[in-house]
Short mmCIF file of C-alpha atoms and ligand atoms in Angstrom, two decimals:
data_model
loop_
_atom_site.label_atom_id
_atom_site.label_comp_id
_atom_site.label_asym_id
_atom_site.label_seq_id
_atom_site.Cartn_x
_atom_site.Cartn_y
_atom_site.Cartn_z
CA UNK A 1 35.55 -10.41 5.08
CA UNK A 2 36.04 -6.69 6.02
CA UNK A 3 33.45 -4.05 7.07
CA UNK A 4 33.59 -0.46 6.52
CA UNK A 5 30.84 -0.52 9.40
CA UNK A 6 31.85 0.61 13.49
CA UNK A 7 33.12 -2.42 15.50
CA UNK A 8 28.99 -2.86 16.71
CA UNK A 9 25.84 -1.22 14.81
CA UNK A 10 23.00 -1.50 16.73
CA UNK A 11 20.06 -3.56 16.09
CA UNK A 12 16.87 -1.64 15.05
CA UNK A 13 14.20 -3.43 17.00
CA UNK A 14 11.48 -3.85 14.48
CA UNK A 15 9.18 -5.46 16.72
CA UNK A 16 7.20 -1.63 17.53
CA UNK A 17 7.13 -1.64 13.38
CA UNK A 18 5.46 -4.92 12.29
CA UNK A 19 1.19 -4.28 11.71
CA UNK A 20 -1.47 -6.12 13.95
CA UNK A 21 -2.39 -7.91 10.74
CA UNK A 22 1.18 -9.08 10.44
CA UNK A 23 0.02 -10.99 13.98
CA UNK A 24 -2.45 -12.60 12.68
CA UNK A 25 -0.37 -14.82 10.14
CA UNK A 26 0.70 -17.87 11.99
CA UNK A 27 2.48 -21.31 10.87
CA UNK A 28 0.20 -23.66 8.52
CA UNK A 29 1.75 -26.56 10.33
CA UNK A 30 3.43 -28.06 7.53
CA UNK A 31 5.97 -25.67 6.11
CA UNK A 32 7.15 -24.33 9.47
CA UNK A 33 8.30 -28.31 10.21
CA UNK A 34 9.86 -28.40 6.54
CA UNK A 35 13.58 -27.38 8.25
CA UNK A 36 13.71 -30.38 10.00
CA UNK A 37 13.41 -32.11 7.25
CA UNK A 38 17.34 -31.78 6.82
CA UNK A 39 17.79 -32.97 10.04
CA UNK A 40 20.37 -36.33 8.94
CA UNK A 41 18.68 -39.71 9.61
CA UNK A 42 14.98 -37.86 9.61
CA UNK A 43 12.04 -39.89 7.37
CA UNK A 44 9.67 -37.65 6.85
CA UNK A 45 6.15 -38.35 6.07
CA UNK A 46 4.93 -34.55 6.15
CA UNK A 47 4.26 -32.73 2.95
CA UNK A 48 1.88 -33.70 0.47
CA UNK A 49 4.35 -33.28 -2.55
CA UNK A 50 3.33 -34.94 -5.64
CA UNK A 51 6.24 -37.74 -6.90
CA UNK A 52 8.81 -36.26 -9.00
CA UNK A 53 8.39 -39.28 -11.40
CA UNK A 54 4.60 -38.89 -12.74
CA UNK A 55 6.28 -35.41 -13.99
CA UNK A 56 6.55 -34.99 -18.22
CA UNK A 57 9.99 -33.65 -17.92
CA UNK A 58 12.58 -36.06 -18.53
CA UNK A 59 15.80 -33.28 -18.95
CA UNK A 60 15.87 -29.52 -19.66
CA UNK A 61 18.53 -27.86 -21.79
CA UNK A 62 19.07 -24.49 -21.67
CA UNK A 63 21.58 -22.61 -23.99
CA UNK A 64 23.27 -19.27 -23.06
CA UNK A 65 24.00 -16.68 -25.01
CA UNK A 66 27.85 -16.67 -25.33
CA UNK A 67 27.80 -13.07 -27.00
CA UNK A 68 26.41 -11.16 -24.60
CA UNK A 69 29.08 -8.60 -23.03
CA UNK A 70 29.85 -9.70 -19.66
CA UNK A 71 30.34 -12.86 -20.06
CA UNK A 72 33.14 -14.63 -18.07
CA UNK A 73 35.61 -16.53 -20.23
CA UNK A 74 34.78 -20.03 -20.41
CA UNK A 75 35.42 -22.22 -17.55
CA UNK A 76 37.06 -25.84 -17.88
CA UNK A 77 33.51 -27.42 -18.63
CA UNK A 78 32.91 -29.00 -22.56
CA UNK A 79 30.87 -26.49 -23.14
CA UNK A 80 30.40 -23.53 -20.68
CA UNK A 81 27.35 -21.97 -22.40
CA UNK A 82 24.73 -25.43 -22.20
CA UNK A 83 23.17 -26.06 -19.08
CA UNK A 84 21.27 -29.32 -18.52
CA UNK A 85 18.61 -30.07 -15.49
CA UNK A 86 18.18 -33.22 -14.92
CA UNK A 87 17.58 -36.37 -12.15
CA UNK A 88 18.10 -34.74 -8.28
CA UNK A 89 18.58 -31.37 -9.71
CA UNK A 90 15.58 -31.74 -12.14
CA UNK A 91 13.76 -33.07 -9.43
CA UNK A 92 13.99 -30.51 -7.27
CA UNK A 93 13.45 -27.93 -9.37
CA UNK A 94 9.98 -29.30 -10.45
CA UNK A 95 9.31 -29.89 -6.69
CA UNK A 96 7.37 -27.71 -3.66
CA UNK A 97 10.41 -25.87 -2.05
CA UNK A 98 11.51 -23.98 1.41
CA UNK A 99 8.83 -20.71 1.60
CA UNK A 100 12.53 -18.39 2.20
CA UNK A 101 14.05 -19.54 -1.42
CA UNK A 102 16.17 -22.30 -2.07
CA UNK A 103 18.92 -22.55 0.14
CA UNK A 104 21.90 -22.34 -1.76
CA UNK A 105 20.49 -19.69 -3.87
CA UNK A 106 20.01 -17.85 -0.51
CA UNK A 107 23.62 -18.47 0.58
CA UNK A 108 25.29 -16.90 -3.43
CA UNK A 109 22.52 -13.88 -2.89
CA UNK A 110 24.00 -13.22 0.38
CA UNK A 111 27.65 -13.87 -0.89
CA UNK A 112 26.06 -11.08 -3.48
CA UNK A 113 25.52 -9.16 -0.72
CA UNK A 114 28.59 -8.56 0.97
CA UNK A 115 30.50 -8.62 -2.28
CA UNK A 116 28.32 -5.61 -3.50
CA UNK A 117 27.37 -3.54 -0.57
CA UNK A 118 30.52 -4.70 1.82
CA UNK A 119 27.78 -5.87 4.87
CA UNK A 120 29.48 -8.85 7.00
CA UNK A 121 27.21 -11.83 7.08
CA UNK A 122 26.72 -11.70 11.45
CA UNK A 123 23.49 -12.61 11.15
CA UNK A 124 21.90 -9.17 11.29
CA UNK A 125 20.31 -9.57 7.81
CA UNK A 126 18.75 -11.93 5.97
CA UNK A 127 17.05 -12.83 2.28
CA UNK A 128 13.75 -13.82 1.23
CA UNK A 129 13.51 -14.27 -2.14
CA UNK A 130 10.07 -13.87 -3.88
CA UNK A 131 8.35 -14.13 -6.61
CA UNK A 132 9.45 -10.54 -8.12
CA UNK A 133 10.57 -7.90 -5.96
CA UNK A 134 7.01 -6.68 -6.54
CA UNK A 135 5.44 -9.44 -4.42
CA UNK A 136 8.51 -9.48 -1.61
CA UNK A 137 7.23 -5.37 -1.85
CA UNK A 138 3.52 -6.05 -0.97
CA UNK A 139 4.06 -8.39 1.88
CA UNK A 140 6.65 -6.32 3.66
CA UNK A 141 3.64 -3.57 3.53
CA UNK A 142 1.13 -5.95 4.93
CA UNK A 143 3.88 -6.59 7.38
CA UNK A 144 4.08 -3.11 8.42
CA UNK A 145 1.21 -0.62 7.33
CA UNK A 146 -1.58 -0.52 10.32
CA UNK A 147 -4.86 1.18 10.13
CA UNK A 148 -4.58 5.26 10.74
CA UNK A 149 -0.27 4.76 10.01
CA UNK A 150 1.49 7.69 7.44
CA UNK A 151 3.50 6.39 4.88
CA UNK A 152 6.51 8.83 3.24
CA UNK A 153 6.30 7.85 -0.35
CA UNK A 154 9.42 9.04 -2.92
CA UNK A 155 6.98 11.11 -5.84
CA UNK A 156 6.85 10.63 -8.50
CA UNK A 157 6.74 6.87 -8.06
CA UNK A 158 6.10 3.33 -9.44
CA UNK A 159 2.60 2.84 -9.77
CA UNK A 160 3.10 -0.92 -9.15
CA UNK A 161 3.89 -0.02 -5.37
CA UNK A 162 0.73 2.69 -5.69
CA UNK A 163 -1.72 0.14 -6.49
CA UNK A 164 -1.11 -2.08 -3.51
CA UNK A 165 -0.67 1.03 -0.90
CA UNK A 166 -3.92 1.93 -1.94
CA UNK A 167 -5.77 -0.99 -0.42
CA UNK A 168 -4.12 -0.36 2.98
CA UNK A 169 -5.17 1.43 5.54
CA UNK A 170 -2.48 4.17 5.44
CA UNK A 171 -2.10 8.02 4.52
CA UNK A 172 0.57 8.58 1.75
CA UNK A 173 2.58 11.76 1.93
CA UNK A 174 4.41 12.79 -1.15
CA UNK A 175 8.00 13.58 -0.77
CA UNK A 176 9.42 15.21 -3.48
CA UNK A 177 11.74 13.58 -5.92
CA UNK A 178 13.80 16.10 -8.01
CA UNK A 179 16.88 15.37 -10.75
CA UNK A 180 18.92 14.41 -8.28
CA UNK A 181 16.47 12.16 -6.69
CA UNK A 182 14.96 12.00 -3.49
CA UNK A 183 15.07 15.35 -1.74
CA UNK A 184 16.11 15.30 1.75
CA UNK A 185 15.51 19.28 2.59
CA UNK A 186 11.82 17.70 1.64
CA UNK A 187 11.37 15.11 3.81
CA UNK A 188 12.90 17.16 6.42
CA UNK A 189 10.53 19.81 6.18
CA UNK A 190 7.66 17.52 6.27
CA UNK A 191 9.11 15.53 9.34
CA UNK A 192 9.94 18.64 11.32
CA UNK A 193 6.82 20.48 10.70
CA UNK A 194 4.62 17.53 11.77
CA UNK A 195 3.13 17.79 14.90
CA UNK A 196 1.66 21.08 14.23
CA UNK A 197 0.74 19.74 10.73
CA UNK A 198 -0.52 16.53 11.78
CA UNK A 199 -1.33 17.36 15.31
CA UNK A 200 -1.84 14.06 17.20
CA UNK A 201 -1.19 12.10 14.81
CA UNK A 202 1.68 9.52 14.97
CA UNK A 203 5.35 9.84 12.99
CA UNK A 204 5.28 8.07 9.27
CA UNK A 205 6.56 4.69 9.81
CA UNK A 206 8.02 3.56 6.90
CA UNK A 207 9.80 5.82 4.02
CA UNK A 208 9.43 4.12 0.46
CA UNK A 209 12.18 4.81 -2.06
CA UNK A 210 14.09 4.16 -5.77
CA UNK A 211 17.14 5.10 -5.60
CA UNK A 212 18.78 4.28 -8.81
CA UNK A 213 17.81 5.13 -12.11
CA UNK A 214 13.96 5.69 -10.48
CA UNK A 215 10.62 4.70 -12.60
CA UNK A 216 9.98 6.99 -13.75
CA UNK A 217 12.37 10.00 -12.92
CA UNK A 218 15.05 8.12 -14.09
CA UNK A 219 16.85 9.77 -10.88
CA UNK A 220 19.94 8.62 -9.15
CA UNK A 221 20.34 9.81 -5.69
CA UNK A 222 24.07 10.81 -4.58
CA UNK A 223 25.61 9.37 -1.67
CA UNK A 224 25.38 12.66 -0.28
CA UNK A 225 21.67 12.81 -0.20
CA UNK A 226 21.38 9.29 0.98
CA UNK A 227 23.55 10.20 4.26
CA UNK A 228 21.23 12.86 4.65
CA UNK A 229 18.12 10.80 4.38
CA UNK A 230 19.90 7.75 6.56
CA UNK A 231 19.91 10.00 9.50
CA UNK A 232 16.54 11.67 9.25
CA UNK A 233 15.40 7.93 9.16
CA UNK A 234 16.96 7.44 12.47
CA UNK A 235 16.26 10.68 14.25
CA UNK A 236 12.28 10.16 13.43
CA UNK A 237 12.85 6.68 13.61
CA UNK A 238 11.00 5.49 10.06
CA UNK A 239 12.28 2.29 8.45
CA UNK A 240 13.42 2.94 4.53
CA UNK A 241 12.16 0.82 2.05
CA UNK A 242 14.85 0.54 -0.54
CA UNK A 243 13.56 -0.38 -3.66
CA UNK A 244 16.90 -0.90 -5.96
CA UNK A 245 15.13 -2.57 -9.09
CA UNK A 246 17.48 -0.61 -11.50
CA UNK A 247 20.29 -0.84 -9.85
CA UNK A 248 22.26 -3.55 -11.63
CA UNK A 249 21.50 -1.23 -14.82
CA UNK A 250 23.87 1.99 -13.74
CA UNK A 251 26.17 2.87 -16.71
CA UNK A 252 27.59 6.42 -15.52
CA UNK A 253 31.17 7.35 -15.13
CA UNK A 254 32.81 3.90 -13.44
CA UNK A 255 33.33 3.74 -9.77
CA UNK A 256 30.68 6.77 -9.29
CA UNK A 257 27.34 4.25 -8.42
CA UNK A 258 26.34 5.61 -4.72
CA UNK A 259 26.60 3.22 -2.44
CA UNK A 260 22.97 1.76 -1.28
CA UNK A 261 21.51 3.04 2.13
CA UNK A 262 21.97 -0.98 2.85
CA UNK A 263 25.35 -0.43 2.82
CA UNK A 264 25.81 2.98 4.09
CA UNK A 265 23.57 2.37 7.37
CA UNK A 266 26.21 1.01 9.77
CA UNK A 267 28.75 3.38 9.02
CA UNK A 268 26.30 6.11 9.15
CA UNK A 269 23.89 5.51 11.59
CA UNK A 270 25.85 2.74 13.45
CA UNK A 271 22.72 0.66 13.31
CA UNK A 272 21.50 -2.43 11.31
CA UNK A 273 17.96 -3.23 10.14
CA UNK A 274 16.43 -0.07 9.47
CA UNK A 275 17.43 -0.60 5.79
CA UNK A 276 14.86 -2.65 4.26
CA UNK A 277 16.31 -3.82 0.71
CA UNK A 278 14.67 -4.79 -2.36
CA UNK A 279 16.66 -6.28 -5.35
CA UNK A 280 14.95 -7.69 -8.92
CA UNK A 281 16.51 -9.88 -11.16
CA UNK A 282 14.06 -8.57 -13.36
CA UNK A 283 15.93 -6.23 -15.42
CA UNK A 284 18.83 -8.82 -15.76
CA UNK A 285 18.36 -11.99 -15.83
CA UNK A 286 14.55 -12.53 -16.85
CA UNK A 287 11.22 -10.87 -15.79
CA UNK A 288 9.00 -13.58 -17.04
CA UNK A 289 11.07 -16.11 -14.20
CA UNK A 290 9.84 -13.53 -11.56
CA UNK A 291 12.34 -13.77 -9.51
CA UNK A 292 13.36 -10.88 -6.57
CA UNK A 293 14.64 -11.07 -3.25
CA UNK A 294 14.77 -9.18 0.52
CA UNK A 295 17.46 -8.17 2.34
CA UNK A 296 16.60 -7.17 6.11
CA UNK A 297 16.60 -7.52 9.25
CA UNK A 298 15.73 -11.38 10.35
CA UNK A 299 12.67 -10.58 12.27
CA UNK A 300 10.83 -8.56 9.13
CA UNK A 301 12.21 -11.93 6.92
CA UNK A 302 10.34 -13.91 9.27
CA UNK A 303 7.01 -12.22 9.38
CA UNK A 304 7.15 -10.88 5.35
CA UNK A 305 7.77 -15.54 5.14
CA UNK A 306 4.85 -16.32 7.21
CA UNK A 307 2.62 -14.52 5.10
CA UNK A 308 3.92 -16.26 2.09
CA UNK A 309 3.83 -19.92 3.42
CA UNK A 310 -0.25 -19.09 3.59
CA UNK A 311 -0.70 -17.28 0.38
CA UNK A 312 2.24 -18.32 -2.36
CA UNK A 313 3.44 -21.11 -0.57
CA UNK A 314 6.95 -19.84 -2.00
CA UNK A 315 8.72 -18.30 -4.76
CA UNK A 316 8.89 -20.86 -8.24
CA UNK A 317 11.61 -23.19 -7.20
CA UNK A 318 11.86 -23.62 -11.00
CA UNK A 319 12.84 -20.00 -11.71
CA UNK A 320 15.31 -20.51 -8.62
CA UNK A 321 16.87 -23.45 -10.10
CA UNK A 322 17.20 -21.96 -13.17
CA UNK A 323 19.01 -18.78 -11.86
CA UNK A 324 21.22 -20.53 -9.58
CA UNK A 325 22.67 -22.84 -12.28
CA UNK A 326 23.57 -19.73 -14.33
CA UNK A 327 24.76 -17.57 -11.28
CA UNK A 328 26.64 -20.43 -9.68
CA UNK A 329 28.77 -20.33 -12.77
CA UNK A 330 28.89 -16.78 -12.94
CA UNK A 331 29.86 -16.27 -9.42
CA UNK A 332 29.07 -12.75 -8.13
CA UNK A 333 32.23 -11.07 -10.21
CA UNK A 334 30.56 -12.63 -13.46
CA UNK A 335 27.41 -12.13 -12.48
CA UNK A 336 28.70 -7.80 -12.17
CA UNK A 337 30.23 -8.14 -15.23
CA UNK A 338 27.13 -9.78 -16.99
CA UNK A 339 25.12 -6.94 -15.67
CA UNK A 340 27.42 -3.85 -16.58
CA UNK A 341 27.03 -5.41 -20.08
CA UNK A 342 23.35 -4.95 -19.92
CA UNK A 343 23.66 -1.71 -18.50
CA UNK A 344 26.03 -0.76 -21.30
CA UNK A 345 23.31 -1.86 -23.86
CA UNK A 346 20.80 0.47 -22.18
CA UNK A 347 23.48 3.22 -22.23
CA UNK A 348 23.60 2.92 -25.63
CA UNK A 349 19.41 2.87 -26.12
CA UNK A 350 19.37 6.11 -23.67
CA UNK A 351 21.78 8.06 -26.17
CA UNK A 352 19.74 6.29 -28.92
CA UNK A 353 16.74 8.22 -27.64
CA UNK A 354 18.50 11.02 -26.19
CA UNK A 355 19.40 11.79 -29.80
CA UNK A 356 15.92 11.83 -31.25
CA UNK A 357 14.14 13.18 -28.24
CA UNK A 358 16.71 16.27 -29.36
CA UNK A 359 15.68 16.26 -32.69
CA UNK A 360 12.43 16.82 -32.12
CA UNK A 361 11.96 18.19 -29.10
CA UNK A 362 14.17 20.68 -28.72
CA UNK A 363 12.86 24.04 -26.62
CA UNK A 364 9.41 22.07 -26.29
CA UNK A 365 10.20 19.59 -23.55
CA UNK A 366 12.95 19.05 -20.95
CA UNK A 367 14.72 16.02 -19.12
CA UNK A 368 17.57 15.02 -17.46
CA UNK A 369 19.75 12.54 -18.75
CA UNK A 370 19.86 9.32 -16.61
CA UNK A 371 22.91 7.14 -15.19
CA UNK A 372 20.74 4.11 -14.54
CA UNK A 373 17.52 2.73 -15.69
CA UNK A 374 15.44 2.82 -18.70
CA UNK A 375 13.50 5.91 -18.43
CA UNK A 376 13.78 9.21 -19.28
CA UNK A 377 11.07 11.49 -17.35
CA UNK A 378 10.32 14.41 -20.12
CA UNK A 379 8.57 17.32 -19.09
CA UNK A 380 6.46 19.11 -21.60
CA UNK A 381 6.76 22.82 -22.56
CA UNK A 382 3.07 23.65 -23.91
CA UNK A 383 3.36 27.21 -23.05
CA UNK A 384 6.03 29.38 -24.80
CA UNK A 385 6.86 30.94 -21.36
CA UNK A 386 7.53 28.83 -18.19
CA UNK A 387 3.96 27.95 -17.31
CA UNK A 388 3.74 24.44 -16.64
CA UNK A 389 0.51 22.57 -18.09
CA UNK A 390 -1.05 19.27 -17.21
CA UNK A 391 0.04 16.33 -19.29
CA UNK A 392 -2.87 14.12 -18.94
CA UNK A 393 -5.26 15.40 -21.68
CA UNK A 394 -1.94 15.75 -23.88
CA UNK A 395 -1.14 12.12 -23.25
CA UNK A 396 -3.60 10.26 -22.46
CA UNK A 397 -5.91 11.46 -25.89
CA UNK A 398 -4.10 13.53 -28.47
CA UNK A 399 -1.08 11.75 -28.39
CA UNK A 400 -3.12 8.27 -28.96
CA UNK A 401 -4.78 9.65 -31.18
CA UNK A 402 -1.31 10.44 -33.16
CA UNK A 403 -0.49 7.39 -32.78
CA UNK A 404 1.61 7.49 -29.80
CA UNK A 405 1.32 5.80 -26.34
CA UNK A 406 4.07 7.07 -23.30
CA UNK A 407 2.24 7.47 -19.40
CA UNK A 408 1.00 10.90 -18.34
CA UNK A 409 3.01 11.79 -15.04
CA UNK A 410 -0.55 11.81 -13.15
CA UNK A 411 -0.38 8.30 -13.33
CA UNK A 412 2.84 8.44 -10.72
CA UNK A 413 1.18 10.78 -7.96
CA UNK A 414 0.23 8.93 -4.98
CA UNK A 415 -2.26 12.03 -4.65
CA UNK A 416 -3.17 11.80 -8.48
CA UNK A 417 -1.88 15.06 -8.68
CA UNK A 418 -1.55 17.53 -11.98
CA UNK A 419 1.70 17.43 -14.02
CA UNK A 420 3.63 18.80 -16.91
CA UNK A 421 5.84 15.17 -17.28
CA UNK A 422 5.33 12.29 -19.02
CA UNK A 423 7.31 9.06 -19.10
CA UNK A 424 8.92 6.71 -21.85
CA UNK A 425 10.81 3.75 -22.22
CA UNK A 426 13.61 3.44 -23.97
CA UNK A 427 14.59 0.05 -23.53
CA UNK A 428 12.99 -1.99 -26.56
CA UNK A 429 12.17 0.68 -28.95
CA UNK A 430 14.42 0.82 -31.45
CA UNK A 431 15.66 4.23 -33.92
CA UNK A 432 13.26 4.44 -36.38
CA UNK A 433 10.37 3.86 -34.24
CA UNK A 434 11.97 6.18 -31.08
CA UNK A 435 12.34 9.08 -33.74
CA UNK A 436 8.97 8.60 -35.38
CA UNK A 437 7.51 8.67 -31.67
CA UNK A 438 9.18 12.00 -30.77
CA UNK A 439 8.30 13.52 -34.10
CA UNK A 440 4.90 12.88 -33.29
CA UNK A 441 4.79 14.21 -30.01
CA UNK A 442 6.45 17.25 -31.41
CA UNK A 443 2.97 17.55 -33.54
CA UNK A 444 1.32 16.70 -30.41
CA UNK A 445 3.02 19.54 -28.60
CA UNK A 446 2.84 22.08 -30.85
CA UNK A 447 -0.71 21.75 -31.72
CA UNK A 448 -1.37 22.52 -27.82
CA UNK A 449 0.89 25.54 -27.95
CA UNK A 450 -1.58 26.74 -30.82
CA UNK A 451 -4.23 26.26 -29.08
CA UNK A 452 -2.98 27.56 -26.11
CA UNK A 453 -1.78 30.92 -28.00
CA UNK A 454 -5.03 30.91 -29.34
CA UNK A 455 -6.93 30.77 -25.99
CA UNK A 456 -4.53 33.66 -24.22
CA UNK A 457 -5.33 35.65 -27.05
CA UNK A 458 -9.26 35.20 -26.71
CA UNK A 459 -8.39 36.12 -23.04
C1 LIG C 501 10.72 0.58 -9.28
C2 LIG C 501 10.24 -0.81 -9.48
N1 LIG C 501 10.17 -1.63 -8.43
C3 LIG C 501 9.75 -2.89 -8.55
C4 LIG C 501 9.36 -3.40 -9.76
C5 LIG C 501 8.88 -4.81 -9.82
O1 LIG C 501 9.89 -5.63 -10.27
P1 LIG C 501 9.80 -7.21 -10.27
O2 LIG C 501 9.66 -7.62 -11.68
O3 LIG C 501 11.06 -7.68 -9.62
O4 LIG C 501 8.59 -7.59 -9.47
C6 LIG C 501 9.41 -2.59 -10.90
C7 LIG C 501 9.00 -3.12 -12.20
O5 LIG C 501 9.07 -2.50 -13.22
C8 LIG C 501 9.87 -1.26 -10.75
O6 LIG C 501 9.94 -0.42 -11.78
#
């Protein structure tokens, strides 16, 4: 396998970066032993697993669906598109599992790896996979956020990743997010302004970002931007939290996608492990099987596992099971190909709405169309001339009141601040109820220009 990276990255040591309270985790004195379980010749009398055979299920069939773009060819099998689970494999899958993931799912995720982002397996990452990237999220924060630490958040952002920063003992600073993303002049400014901003206080830690088709910007960030953001993480030595949940769902021009900060951080930082990845199966394969994985360094694996093995136990080995029969089959290539024909189905749902949003809204609300992702990030224009107004009041009760729901941008702050965006969804609404929608927020809209004309003119 060939690297793009120089002949020897460093290692980021992230021992300085994990939290006292990621100390205080230690081994429950079962799981830790479970590797030696595989030890050939070992009897082992250690876990308290129930037996496989007082379990209902006797076989589980599960059909794919043959017509969905992407699909390899079929293979040499009777019939490519039926999956059956059943004795070991059944077993197994019904059974307590390794806290880390199953291993062989662990070993075609990190063939995934190096197929997709081009990083040699030397044993300078690893992957935890979890139950959702959401939950993989929240423990690598617990692993890293101490009391009084700053933490650089991408906004707008993901209110999932809000609601759990908010019970830690951290400061959020917003860095600003634009069309094209994150903005690096941004975070420079902050970062080079900060002592005499933040006089005695230490360096943000940790930098938390979406790169690809962001919720709920919609955003893609260039390559160019990520180089730039890559080396400010070095030269105020933060880690970056690369949260990629969209980014098996990019449908610009071919051969365009950036290429992640996991894979651009050896070649241009010549380091490893500062690059924190999050991936979601989510989008692609099922959200209800919650299934999302880690890639980084093996130490932050390690600690992000030990909390696990005393909360979850472990990700659903089910849900594992499940996905590896169907990726095993795929292989990484068919896997790709699967997902650029789900991202070709949203392409098609973003012109969908693209083309009613233009109907409707026209001159009284602005976006930018997105390459990945199922969001377009609209920003409302209540006043006639470029005065921006708040959305929340819009939102939140007139438009439910019309009869339409979409999230106020507030709601993607980390400071709760005011703002003239909104967010929708575009990926199960379909054309009559998209264009119904934007016709009523063009009611919505122009009933608080009225207004607002008829307040300036009281003025
Ligand atoms: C940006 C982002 N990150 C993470 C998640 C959580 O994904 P998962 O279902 O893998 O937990 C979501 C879910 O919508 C998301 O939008």
């Amino acid at each position: 396998m060939s690297s793009t990276a120089p002949s020897s990255p460093t290692t980021v040591d992230i021992g300085p970066f994990l939290s006292q309270m990621s100390k205080l985790w230690k081994n429950d004195g079962i799981r830790s032993l479970f590797p030696l379980e595989n030890i050939p010749g070992m009897i082992s009398l250690l876990a308290g697993r129930p037996n496989s055979s007082t379990f209902p299920f006797e076989s589980i069939t599960m059909k794919l669906k043959p017509a969905l773009a992407g699909m390899p060819a079929p293979t040499d099998d009777d019939d490519p598109f039926t999956i059956t689970l059943e004795n070991e494999e059944l077993n197994e899958a019904l059974q307590y599992g390794m806290t880390a993931g199953v291993a062989r799912l662990i070993d075609w995720l990190a063939e995934l790896q190096t197929h997709v982002h081009k990083r040699v397996q030397d044993g300078s990452w690893a992957i935890t996979v979890s139950a959702g990237s959401q939950d993989v999220m929240y423990k690598t924060c617990q692993a890293l956020v101490d009391d009084g630490d700053y933490f650089l958040v991408e906004t707008p952002v993901y209110p999932g990743t809000l609601g759990f920063l908010a019970t830690m003992p951290c400061t959020l600073i917003e860095v600003h997010a634009d069309s094209q993303g994150l903005n690096p002049a941004n975070l420079e400014a902050i970062l080079s302004t900060w002592e005499t901003t933040n006089p005695g206080k230490p360096y943000p830690k940790v930098l938390y970002t979406i790169p690809s088709g962001s919720n709920p910007t919609g955003a893609s960030i260039p390559e160019g931007r990520k180089i730039e953001v890559l080396k400010l993480a070095k030269k105020y030595n933060f880690l970056l939290l690369e949260d990629d949940a969209y980014a098996f769902l990019y449908y610009g021009p071919a051969g365009q996608q950036a290429r992640s900060y996991f894979a651009l951080e050896p070649e241009v930082n010549a380091e490893q492990g500062r690059v924190v990845r999050f991936d979601s199966f989510s989008k692609v394969l099922s959200s209800g099987m919650r299934l999302g994985y880690m890639t980084a360094s093996p130490r932050l694996c390690a600690a992000v596992n030990l909390i696990t093995s005393n909360t979850s136990l472990q990700p659903s080995t089910f849900s594992q099971i499940v996905a590896y029969s169907v990726l095993s089959r795929w292989g990484p290539k068919g896997f790709l190909a699967h997902c650029a024909g789900v991202a070709e189905f949203y392409r098609s749902r973003r012109d969908m709405f693209e083309r009613v949003a233009y109907k409707h809204l026209t001159g009284l609300a602005e976006w930018t169309t997105p390459v990945a992702g199922m969001f377009l990030y609209i920003k409302l224009r209540v006043h006639s001339d470029n005065r921006e107004a708040d959305s929340w009041d819009l939102i939140s009760t007139k438009a439910v009141a019309k009869g339409v729901l979409a999230v106020p941008g507030t709601a993607f702050m980390p400071l709760r601040g005011p703002t003239p965006f909104l967010r929708v969804s575009f990926s199960i609404i379909e054309e009559p109820m998209a264009d119904e929608a934007c016709r009523r927020l063009r009611e919505v809209i122009l009933e608080a220009r009225a207004e607002a004309e008829a307040a300036s003119r009281i003025d």
